[in-house]
Coordinates of C-alpha atoms and ligand atoms in Angstrom, one line a residue:
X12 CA -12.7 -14.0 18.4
X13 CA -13.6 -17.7 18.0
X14 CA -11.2 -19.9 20.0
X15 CA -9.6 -22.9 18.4
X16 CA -10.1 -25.6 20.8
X17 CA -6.2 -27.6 19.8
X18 CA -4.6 -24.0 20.5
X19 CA -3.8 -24.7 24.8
X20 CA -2.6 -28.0 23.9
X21 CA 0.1 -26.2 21.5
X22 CA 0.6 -23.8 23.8
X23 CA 1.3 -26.2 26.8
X24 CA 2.1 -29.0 25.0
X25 CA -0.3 -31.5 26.5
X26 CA -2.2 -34.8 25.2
X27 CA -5.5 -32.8 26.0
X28 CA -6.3 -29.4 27.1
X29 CA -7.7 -30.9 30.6
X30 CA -6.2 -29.1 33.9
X31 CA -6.7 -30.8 37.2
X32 CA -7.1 -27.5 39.6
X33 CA -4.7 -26.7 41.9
X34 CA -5.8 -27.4 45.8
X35 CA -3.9 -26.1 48.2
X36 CA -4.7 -28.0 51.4
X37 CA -5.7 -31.3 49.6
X38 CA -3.2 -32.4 47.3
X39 CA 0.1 -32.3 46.1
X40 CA 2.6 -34.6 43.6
X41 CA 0.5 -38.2 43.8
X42 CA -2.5 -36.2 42.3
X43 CA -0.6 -34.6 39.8
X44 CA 1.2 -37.4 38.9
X45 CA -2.1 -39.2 38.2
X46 CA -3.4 -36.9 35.9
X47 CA -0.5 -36.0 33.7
X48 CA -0.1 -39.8 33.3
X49 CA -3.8 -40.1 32.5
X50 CA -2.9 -37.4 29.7
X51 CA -4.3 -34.1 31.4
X52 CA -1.8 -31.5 33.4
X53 CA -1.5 -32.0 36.8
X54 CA -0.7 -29.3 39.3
X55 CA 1.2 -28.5 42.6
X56 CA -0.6 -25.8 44.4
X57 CA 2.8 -24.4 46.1
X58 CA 0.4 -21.7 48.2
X59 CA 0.9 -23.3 51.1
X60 CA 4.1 -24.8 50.9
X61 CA 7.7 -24.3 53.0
X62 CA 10.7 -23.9 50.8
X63 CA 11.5 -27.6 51.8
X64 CA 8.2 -29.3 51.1
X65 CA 8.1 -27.0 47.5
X66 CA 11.4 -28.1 46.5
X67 CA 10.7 -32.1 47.1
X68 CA 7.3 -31.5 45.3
X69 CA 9.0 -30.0 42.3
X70 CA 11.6 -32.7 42.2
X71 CA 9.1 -35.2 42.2
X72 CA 7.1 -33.4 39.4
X73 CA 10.3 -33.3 37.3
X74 CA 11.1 -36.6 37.5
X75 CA 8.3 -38.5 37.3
X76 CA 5.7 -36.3 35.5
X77 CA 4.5 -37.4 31.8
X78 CA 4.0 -34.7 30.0
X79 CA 3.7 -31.1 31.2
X80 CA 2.5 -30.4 34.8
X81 CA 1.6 -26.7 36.3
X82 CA 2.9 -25.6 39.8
X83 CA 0.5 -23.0 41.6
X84 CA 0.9 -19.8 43.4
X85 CA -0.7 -17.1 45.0
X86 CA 0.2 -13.5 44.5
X87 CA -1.8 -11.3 47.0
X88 CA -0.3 -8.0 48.7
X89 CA 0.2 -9.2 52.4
X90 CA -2.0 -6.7 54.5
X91 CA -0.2 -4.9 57.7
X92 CA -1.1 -6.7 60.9
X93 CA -4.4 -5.2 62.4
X94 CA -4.3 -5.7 66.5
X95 CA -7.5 -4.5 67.0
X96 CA -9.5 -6.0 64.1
X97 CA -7.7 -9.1 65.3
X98 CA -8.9 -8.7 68.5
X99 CA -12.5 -8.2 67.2
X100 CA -11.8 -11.8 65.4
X101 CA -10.9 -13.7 68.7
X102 CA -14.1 -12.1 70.4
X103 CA -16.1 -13.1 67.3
X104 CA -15.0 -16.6 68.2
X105 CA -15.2 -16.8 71.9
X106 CA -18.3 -19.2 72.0
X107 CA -16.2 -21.7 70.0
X108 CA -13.2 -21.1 72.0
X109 CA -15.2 -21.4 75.1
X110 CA -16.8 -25.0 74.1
X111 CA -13.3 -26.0 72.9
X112 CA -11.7 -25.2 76.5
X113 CA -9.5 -23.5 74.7
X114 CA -7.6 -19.7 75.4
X115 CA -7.2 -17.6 72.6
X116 CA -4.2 -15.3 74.4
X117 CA -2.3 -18.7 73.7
X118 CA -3.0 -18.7 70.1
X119 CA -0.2 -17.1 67.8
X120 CA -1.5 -14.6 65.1
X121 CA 0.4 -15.1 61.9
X122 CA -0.1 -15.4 58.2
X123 CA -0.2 -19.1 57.0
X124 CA 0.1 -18.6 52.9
X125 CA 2.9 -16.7 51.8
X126 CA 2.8 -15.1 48.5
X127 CA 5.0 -15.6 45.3
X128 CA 8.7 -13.8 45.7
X129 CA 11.8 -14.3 44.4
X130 CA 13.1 -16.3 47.1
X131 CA 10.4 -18.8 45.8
X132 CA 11.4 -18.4 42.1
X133 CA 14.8 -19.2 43.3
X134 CA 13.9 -22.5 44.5
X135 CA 11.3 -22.9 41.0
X136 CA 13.6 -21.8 38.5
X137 CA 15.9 -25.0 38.5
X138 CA 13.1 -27.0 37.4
X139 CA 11.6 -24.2 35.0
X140 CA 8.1 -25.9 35.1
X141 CA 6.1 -26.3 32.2
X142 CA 3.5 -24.1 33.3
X143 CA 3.2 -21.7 36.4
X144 CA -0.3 -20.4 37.0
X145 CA -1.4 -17.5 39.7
X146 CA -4.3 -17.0 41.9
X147 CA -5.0 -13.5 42.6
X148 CA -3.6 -11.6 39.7
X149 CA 0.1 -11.8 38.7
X150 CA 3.0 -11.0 40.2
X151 CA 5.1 -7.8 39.7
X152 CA 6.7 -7.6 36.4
X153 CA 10.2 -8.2 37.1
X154 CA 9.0 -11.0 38.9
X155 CA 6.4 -12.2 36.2
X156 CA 9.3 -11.6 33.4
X157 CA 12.0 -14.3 35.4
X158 CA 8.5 -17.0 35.3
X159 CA 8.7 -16.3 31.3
X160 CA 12.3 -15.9 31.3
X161 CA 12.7 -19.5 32.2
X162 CA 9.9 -21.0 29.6
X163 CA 7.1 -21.2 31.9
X164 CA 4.1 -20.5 30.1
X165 CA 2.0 -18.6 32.3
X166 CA -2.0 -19.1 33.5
X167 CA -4.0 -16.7 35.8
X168 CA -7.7 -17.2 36.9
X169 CA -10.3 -14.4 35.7
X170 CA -13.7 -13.6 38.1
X171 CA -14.5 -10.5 35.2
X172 CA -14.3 -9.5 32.0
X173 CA -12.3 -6.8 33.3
X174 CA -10.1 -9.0 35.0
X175 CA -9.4 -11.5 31.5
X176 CA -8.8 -8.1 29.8
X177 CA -6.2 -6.8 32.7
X178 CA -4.4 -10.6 32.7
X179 CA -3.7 -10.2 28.7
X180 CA -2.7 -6.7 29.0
X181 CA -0.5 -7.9 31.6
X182 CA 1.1 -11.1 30.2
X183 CA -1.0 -13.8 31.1
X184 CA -0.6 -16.6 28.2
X185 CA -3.8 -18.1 28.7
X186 CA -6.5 -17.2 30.9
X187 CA -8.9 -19.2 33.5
X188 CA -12.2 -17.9 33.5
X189 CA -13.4 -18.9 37.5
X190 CA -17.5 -19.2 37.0
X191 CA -19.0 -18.1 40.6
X192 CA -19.5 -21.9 41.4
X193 CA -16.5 -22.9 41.8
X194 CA -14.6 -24.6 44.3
X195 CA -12.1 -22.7 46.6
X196 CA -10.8 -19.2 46.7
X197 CA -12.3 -17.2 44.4
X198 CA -9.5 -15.5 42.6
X199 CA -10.9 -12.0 41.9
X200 CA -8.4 -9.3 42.5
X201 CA -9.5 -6.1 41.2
X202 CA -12.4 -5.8 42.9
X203 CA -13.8 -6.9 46.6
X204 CA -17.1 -6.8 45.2
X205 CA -19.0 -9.7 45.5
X206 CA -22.0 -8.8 43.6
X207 CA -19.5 -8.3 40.1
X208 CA -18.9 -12.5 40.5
X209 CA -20.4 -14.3 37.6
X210 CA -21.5 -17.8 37.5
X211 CA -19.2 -19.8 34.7
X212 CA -21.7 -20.5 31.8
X213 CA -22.3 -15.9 31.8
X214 CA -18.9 -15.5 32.1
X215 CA -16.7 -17.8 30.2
X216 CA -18.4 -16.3 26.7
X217 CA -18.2 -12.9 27.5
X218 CA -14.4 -13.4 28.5
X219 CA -13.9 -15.2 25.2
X220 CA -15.1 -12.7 22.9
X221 CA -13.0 -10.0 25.0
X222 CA -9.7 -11.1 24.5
X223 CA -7.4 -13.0 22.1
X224 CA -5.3 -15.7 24.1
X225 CA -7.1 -19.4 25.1
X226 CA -9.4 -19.0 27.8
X227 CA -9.6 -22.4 30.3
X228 CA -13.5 -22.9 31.8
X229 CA -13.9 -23.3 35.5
X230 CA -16.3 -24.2 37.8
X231 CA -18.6 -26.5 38.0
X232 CA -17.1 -29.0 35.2
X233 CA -17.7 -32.8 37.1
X234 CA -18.1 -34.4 33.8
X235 CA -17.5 -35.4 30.3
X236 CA -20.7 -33.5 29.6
X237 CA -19.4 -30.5 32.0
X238 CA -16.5 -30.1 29.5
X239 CA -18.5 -30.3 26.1
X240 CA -20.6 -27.3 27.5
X241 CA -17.7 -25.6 27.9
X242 CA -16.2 -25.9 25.0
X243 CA -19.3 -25.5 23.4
X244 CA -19.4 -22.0 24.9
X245 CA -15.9 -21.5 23.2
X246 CA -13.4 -22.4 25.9
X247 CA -9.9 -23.7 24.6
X248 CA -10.0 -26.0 27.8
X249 CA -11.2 -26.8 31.1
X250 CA -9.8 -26.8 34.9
X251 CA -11.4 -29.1 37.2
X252 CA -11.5 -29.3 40.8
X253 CA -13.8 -30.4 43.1
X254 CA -14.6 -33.3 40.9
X255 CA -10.8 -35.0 42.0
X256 CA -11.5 -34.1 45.8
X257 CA -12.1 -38.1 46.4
X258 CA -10.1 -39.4 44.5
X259 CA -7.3 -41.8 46.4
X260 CA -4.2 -39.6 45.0
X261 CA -5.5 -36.6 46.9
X262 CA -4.9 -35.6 50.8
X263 CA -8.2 -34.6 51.5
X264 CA -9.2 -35.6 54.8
X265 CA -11.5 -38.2 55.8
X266 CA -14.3 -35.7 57.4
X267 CA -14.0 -33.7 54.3
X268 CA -14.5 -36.3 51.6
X269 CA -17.5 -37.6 53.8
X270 CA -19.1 -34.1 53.3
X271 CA -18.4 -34.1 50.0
X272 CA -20.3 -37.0 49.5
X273 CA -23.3 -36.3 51.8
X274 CA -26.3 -34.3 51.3
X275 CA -24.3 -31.2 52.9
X276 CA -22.4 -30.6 49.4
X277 CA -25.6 -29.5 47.8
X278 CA -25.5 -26.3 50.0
X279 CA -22.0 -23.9 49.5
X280 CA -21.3 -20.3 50.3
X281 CA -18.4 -18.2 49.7
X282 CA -16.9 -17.0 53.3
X283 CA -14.6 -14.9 54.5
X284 CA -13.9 -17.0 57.7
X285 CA -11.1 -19.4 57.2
X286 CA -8.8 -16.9 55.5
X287 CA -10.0 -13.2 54.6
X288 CA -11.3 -13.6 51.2
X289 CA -14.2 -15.3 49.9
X290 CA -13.5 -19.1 49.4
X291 CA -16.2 -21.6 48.6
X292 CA -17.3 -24.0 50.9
X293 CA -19.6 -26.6 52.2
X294 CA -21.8 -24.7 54.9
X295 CA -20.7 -26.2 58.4
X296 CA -21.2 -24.1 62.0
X297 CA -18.9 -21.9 62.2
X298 CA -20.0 -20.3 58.5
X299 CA -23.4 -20.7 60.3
X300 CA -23.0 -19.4 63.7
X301 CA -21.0 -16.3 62.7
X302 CA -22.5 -15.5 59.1
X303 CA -19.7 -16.3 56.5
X304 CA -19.2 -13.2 55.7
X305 CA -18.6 -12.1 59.1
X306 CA -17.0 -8.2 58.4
X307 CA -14.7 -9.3 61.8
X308 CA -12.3 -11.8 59.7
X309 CA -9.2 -9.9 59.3
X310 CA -7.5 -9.0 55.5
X311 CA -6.4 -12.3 53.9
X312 CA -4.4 -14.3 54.9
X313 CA -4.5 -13.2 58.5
X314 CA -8.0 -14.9 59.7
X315 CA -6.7 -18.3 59.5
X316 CA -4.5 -18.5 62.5
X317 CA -7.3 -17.8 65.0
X318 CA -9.3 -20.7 63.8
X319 CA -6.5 -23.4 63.4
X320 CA -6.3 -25.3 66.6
X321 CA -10.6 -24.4 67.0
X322 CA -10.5 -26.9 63.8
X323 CA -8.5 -29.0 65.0
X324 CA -9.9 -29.3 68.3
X325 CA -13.5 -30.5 66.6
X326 CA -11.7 -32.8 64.0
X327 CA -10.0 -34.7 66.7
X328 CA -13.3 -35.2 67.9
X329 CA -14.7 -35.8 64.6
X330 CA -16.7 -32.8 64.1
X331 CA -16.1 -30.6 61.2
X332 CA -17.4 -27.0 63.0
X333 CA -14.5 -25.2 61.9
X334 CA -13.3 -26.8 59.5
X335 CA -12.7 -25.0 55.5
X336 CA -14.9 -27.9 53.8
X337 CA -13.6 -26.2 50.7
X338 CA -16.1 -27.5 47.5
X339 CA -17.6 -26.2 44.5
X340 CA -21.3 -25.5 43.8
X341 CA -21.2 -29.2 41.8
X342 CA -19.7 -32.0 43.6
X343 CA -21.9 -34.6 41.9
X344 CA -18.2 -35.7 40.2
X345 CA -16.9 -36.2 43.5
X346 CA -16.4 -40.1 43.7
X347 CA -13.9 -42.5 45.3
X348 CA -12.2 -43.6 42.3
X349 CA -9.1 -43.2 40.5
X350 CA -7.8 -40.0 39.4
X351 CA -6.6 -41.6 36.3
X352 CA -10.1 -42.8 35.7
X353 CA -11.9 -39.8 36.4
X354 CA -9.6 -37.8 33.6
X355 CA -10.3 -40.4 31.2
X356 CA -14.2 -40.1 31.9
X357 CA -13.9 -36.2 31.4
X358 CA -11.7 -36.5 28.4
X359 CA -14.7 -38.2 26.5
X360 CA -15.8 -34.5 27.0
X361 CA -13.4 -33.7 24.2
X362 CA -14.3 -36.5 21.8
Ligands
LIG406 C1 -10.2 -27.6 47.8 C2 -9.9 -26.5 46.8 C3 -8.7 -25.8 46.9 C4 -8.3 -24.8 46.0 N1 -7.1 -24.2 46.1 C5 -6.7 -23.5 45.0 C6 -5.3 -23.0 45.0 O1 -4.5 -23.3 45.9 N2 -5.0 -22.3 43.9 C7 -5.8 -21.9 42.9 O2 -5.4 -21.3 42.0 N3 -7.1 -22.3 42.9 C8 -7.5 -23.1 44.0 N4 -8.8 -23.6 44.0 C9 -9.8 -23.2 42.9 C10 -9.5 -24.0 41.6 O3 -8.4 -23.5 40.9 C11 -10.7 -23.9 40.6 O4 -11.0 -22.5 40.3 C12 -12.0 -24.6 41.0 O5 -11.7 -25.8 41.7 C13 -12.8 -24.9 39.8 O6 -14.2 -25.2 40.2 P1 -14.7 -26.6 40.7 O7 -14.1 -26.8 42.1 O8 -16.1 -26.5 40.6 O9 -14.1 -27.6 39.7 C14 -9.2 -24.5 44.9 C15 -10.4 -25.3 44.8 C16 -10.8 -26.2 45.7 C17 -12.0 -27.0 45.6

């Protein structure tokens, strides 16, 4: 079915259909802010968020946003605690916790990114955002019908055609199709399968002509001509990422916008390391030294807590060996200028 490229803005309501991508880790409200007043939708990733910090955010959004604005979860199955595959992890990163001086007996195991409940909805639902997307499927459908209940029109990312096809069936109100080159957790969650990822310019037709609601392009969109391809292809809209990594309004650190101006952006993998499931990131030594793929990284999101204070041991000494230099496959839109500025160069995508 032929998409009609005006049908997101309906559904959302917004100038343009132009998503800035949720990034947990390196944003929050100033970025948003940015881009809903540049006329695109601006999102709170909330993945990694205490009930404190989510509620300010949201505050924030609701007071100052123009226009509508998206808050961002994820929705994984928390896996069992695994003792010994955790200890396989630590031994995995003795060498780096030998060179940092550091013991891993004194590092606490523990999870990092909590899913989506309905302890979280209770602190959303006052503000009944605009838009609510998911990473990692939905959640369960009681849960999923209290998001719609309260107006939220709902967004989940697609790896597969399988996956578009399950979202609809599901609920979804519009879906993201996540090319393989994209920035960040991938957000496949019917399969582990690597080899069924697809890179966006195969997938985002084939999801189009599978199912009826808008589908959103992303990965690899850095540019006004980024976002005619897309639509070109049929997409109802585009979610960008990587592109607003530099830009003042987000947090990103200082080591990690450097990379993602230097030569080392041009090589990415998807690893395992920095949380259980396959991310993508710029290639730095820990991805190298253990393989980033490394089978000893515990179930998501469990591997992160053995590798915190290693990163933070090298960034205090300005070295980025452990560090999630999260990017996508095309960070050629990666610049150190406005947010505001940046949406209105990708909106002359739409023109
Ligand atoms: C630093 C970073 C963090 C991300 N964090 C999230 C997140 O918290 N939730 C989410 O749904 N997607 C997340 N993503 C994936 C994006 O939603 C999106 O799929 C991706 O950025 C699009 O590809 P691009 O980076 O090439 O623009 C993240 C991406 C990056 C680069």
């Amino acid at each position: 079915m032929t998409q009609h490229p005006h049908r997101l803005t309906d559904l959302i309501g917004s100038r343009h259909p132009l998503l800035q991508a949720p990034m947990a880790g390196a944003q929050g409200s100033p970025l948003a802010l940015a881009v809903c007043a540049a006329g695109g939708v601006g999102a709170l990733p909330a993945a990694m968020l205490a009930p404190d910090a989510l509620q300010a955010e949201l505050q924030t959004l609701h007071e100052r946003a123009e226009g509508p604005w998206n808050v961002n979860f994820f929705c994984h199955t928390p896996p069992e605690p695994d003792a010994a595959h955790e200890a396989r992890w630590r031994e995995a990163l003795q060498p780096f916790y030998d060179e940092a001086g550091l013991d891993p007996a004194d590092v606490p195991a523990g999870a990092g990114r909590v899913p989506f409940s309905h302890a979280v909805a209770d602190v959303v639902e006052p503000f009944a955002p605009p838009v609510v997307s998911f990473h990692f499927g939905l959640p369960a459908p009681d849960l999923l019908a209290r998001v719609k209940g309260w107006g939220s029109v709902v967004l989940s990312s697609a790896t597969t055609v399988e996956e578009a096809r399950w979202l609809q069936a599901h609920g979804a109100d519009a879906i993201i199709a996540q090319g393989l080159e994209a920035g960040g957790h991938r957000g496949m969650f019917l399969t582990h399968e690597l080899g069924t990822q697809v890179g966006t310019m195969a997938l985002l037709p084939q999801i189009v002509a599978a199912v009826q609601v808008p589908v959103i392009a992303a990965g690899g969109i850095a540019s006004a001509a980024g976002v005619r391809a897309a639509m070109a292809l049929g997409a109802a809209g585009v979610q960008v990422g990587t592109a607003y990594l530099c830009c003042p309004e987000a947090s990103t650190s200082t080591l990690h916008r450097s990379a993602l101006m230097s030569e080392a952006a041009r090589h990415t993998e998807l690893t395992t390391l920095f949380s259980g499931r396959p991310a993508r990131g710029i290639v730095n030594q820990l991805m190298r030294s253990l393989g980033p793929l490394n089978p000893a990284a515990p179930a998501f999101p469990l591997a992160t807590a053995a590798v915190a204070p290693l990163r933070a041991h090298f960034e205090a000494l300005g070295r980025t060996d452990c560090t999630p230099l999260w990017s996508g496959q095309n960070a050629s839109g990666c610049q150190a200028i406005a947010a505001g500025e940046l949406t209105a160069a990708l909106l002359r995508g739409f023109d």
